[in-house]
Tab-separated table of C-alpha atoms in Angstrom:
chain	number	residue	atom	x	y	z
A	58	UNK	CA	-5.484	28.630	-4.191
A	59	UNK	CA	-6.035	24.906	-4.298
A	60	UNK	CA	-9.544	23.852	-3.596
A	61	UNK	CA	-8.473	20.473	-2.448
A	62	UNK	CA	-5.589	19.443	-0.076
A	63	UNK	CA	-3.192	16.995	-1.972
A	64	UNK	CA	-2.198	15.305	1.212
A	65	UNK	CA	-5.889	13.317	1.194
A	66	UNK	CA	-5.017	10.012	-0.104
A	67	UNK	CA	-8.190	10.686	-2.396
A	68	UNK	CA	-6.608	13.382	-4.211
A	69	UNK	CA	-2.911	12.163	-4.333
A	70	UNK	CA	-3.780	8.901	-5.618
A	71	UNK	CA	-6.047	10.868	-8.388
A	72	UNK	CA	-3.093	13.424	-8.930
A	73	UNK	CA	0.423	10.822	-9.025
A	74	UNK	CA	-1.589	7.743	-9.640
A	75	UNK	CA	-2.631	8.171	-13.216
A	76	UNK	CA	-1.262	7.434	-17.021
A	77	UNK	CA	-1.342	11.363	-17.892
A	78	UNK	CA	0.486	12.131	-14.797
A	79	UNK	CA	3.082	9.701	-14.941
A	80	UNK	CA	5.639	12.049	-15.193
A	81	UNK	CA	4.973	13.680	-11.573
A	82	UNK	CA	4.983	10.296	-10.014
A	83	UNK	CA	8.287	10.002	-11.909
A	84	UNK	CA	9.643	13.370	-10.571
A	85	UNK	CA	8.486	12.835	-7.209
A	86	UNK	CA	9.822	8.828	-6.723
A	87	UNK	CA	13.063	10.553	-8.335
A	88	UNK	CA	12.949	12.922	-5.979
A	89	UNK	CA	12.974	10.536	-2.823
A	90	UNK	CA	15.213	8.075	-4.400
A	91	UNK	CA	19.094	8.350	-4.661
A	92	UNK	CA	20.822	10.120	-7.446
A	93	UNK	CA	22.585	6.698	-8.681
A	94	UNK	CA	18.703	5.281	-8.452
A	95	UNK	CA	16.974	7.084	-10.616
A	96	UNK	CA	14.256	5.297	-12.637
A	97	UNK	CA	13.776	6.359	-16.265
A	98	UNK	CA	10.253	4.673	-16.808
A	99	UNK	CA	7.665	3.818	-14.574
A	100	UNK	CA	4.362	1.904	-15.165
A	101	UNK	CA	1.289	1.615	-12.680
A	102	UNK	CA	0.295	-1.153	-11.886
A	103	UNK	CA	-2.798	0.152	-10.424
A	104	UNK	CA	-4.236	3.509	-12.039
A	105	UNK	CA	-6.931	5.559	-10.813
A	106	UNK	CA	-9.887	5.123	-12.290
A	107	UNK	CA	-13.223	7.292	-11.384
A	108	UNK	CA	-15.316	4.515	-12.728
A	109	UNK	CA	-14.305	1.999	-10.158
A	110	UNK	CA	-15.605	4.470	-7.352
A	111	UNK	CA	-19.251	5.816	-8.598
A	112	UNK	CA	-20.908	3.205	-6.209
A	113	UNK	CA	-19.336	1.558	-3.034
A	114	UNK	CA	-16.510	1.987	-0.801
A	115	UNK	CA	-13.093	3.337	-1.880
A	116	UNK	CA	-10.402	0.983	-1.652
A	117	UNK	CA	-6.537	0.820	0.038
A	118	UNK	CA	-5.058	4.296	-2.311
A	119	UNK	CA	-1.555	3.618	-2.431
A	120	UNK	CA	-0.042	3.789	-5.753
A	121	UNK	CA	1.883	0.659	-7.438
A	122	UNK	CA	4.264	0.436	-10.131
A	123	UNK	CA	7.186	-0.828	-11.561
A	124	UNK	CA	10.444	0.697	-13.142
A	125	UNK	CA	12.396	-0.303	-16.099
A	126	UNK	CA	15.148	-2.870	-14.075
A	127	UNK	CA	11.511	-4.561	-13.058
A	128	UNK	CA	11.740	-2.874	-9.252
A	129	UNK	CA	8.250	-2.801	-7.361
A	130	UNK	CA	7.363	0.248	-5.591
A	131	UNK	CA	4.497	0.957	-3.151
A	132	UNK	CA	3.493	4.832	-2.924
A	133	UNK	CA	1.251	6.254	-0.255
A	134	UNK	CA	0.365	9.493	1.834
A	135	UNK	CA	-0.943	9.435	5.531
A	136	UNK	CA	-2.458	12.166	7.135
A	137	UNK	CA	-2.708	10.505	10.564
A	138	UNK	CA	-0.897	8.413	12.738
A	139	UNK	CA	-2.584	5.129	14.157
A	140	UNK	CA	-1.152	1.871	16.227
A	141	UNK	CA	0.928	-0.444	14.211
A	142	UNK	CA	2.058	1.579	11.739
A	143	UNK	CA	5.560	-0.012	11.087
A	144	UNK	CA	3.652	-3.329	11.241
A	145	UNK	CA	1.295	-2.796	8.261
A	146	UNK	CA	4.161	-1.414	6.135
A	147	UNK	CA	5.741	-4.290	6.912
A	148	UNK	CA	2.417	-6.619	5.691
A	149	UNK	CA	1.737	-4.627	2.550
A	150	UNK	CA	5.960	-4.989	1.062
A	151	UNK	CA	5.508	-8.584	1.405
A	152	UNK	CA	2.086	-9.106	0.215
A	153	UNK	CA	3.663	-7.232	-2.917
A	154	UNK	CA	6.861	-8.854	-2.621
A	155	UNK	CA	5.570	-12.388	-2.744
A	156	UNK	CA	2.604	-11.655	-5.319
A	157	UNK	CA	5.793	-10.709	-7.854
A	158	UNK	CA	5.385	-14.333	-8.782
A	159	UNK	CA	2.897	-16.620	-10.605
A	160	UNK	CA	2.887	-19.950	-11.772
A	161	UNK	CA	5.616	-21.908	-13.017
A	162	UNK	CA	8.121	-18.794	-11.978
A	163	UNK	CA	11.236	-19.442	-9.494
A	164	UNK	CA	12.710	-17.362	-7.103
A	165	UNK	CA	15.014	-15.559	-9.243
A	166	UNK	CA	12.752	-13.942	-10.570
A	167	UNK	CA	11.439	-11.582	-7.446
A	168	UNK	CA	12.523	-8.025	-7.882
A	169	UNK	CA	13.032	-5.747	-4.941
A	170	UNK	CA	10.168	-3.945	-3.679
A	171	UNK	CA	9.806	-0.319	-2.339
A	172	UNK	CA	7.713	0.982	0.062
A	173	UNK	CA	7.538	4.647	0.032
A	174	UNK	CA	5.357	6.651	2.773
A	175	UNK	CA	4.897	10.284	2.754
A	176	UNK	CA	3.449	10.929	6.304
A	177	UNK	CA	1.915	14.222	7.640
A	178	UNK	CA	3.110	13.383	11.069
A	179	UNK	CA	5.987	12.567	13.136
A	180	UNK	CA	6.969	8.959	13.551
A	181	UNK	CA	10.798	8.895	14.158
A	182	UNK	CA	12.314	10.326	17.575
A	183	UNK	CA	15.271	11.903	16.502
A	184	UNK	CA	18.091	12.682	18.702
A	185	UNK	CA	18.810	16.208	19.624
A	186	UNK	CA	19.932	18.207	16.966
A	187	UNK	CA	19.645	15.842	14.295
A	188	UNK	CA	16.596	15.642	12.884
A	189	UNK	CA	15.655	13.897	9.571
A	190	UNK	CA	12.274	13.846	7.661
A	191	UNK	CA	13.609	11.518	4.703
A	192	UNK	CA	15.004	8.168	5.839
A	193	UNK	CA	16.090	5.137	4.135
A	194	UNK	CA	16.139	1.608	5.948
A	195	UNK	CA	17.018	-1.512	4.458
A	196	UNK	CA	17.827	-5.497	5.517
A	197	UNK	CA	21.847	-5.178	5.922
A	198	UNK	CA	24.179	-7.272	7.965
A	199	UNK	CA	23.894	-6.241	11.645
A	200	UNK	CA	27.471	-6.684	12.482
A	201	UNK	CA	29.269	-4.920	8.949
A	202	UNK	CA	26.114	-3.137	7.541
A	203	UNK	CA	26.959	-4.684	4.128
A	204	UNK	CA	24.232	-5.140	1.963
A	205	UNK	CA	23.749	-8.712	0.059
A	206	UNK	CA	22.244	-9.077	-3.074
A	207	UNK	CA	20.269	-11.693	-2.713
A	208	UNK	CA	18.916	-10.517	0.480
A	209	UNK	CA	18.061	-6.953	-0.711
A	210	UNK	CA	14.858	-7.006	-1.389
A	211	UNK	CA	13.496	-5.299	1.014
A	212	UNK	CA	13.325	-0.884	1.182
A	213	UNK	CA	11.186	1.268	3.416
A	214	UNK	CA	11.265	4.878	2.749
A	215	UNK	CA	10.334	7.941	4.814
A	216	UNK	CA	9.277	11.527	4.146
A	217	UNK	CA	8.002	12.689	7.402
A	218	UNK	CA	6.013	16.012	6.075
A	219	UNK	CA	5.910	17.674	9.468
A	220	UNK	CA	9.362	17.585	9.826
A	221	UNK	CA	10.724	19.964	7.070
A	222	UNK	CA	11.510	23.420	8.063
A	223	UNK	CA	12.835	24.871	5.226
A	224	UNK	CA	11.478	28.403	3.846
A	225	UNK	CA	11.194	29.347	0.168
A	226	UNK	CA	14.671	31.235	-0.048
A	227	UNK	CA	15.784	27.652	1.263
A	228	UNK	CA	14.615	25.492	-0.862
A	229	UNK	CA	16.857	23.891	-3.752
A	230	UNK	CA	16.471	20.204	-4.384
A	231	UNK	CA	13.525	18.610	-6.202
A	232	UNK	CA	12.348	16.642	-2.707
A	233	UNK	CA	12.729	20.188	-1.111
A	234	UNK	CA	9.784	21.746	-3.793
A	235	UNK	CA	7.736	18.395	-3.848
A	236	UNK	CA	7.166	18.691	0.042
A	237	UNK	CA	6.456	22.254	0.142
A	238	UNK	CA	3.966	21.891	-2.390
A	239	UNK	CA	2.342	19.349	-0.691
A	240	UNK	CA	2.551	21.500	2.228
A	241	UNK	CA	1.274	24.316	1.289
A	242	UNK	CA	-1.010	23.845	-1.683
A	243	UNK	CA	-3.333	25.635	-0.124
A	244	UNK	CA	-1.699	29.165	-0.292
A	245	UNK	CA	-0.654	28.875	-3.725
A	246	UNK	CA	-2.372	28.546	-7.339
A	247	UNK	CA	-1.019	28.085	-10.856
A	248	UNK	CA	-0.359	31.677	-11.502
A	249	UNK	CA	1.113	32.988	-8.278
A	250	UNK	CA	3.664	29.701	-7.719
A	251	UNK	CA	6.687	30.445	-6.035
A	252	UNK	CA	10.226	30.667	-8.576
A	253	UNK	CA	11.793	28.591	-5.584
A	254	UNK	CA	9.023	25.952	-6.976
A	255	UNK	CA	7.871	26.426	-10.159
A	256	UNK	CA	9.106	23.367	-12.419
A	257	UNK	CA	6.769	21.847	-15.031
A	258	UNK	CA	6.424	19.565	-12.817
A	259	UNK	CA	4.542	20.752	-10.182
A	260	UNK	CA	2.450	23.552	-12.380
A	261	UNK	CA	1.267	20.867	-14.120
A	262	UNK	CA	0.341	19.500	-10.933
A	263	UNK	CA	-1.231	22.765	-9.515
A	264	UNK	CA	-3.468	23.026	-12.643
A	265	UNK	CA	-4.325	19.753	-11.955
A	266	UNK	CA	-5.454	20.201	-8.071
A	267	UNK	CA	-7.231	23.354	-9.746
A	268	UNK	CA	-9.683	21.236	-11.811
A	269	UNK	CA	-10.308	18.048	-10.121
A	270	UNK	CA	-13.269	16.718	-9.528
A	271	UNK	CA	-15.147	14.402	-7.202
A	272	UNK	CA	-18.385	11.945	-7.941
A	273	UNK	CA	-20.461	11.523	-5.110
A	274	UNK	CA	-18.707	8.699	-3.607
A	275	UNK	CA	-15.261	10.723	-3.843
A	276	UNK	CA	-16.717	13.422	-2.124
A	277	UNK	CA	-17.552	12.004	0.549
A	278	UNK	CA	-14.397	10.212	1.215
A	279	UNK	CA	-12.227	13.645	0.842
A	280	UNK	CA	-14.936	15.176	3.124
A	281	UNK	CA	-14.028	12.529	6.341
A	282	UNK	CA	-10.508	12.397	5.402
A	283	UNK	CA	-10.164	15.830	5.227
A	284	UNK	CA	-12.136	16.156	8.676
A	285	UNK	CA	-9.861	13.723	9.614
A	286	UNK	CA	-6.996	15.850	8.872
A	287	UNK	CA	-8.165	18.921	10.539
A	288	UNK	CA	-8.686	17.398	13.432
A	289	UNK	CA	-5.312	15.842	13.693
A	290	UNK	CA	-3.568	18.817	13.230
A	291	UNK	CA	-5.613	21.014	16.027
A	292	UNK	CA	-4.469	18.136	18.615
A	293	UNK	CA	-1.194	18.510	17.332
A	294	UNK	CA	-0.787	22.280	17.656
A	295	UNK	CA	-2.998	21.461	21.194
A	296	UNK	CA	-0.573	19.384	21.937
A	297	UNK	CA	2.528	21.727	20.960
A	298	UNK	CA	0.629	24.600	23.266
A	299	UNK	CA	0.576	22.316	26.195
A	300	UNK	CA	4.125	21.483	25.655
A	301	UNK	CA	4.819	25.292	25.781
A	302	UNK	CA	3.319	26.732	28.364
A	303	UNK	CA	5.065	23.551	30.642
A	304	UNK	CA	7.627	24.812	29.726
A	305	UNK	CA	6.856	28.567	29.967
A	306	UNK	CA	6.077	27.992	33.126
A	307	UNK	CA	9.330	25.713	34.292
A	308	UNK	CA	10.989	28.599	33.065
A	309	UNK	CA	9.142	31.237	35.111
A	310	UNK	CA	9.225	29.470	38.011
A	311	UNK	CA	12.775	28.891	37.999
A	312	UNK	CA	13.524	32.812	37.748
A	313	UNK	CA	11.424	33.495	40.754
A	314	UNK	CA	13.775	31.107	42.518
A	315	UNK	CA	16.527	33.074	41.089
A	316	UNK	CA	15.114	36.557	41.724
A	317	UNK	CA	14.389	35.209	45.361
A	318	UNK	CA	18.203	34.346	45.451
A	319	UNK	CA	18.890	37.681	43.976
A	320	UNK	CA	17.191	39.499	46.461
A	321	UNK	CA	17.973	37.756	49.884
A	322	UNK	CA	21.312	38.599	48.736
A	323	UNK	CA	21.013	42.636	48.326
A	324	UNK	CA	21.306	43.011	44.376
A	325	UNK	CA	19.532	46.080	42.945
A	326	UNK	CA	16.100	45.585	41.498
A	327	UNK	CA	17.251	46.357	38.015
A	328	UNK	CA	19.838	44.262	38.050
A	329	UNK	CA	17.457	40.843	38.743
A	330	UNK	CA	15.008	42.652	36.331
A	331	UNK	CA	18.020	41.889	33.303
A	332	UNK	CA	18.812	38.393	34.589
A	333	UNK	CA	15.729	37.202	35.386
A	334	UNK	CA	12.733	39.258	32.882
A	335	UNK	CA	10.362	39.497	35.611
A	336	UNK	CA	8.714	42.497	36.139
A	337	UNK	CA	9.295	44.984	39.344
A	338	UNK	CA	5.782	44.225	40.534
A	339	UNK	CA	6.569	40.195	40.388
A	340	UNK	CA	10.182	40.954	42.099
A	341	UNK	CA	7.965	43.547	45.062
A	342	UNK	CA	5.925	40.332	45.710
A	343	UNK	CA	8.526	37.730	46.612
């Protein structure tokens, strides 16, 4: 099994954000973008680099790079939600946007910039029925949707982790194995991966999460981060229990109404048993 979770920021920066692993940041930004977007190079524009942590703080870990057409793109994982979310994706595209040019350059000469955000919660309500964990949204004309080129320079992309469902026998497309692995990393280790999951790709990518390594300053950032993440998820599945047994207990107090109906009205015990699931001792009571 992995020893280290691959949703830290920490250890996906040190795992996609490197020149020897430039091929899974390829295969994963393939992954999330359309098929008639595919990139066929990338190069970072800001690669990990152990030596820049061995004293002080860590700084932002998103990953930056550019593609062979000259397209900007802004890669990060979040564990946890937090206020203003939107708002600071937002900030950091144009930061990146407008630092595209230096002196004596003209407009022209901005490329569009993507901001893609792997997030191990929920941040989308979804209606009923139809929900998405990997969303595109763009700047297109309100009224037509049409997209102009000079305006399209903007992309914010979504891969809400929490959201995907799907189960080994399930899985198909290269997004599909990407998020389960970075799901459930933990279970798995270079010689026991999944068929449903095993491309170079990610064994490569296994072995790596099998052998990294952390100076002190490292270690100590996975260490809160990883705290971090545990306790997220206990308020989450808190959260989902609460949720639950509200509605456990809607449901159970709605049959006693009904059994209470049931019986006022003369139908055999067995018979409000079947409709309702409570128990003869429960039905005695009313």
């Amino acid at each position: 099994m992995s020893k280290v979770n691959p949703k830290i920021d920490l250890v996906f920066k040190k795992l996609f954000g490197t020149e020897q692993n430039i091929n899974l940041l390829k295969s994963l930004v393939n992954s999330i973008l359309p098929e008639n977007e595919q990139v066929t190079t990338l190069e970072l524009k800001n690669p990990y680099n152990p030596s820049d942590y061995l004293s002080g703080k860590i700084s932002y870990l998103d990953i930056k790079a550019t593609d062979e057409n000259g397209k900007w793109y802004d890669i990060e994982i979040q564990v946890a939600p937090y206020d203003f979310f939107g708002f600071r994706l937002l900030f950091y595209w144009a930061k990146m946007y407008s630092s595209q040019l230096k002196t004596k350059q003209t407009y022209d000469e901005l490329r569009k910039t993507i901001v893609i955000s792997l997030i191990n919660f929920d941040y989308f309500i979804d209606d009923e029925g139809e929900e998405r964990y990997h969303r595109r949204i763009g700047l297109t004309d309100l009224d037509t949707g049409k997209i102009y080129e000079q305006t399209d320079g903007l992309e914010l992309i979504f891969v809400e982790l929490k959201k995907f469902k799907k189960e080994l026998p399930e899985i198909h497309s290269t997004l599909e194995r990407w998020i389960t692995f970075l799901n459930k990393a933990h279970e798995y280790s270079k010689d026991n991966l999944p068929k449903e999951i095993a491309t170079e790709e990610i064994k490569k990518a296994m072995e790596e999460l099998e052998v990294m390594y952390f100076n002190e300053t490292e270690q100590e950032h996975y260490e809160s981060q990883h705290r971090r993440y545990l306790d997220e998820d206990a308020l989450a599945k808190q959260e989902e229990r609460k949720i639950q047994n509200a509605v456990n207990e809607a449901v159970f107090d709605n049959n006693l109404e009904i059994a209470k109906k049931m019986k006022s009205k003369g139908k055999p015990i067995d018979e409000i048993i079947d409709f309702t699931g409570l128990t003869k001792d429960q039905i005695d009571k009313l």
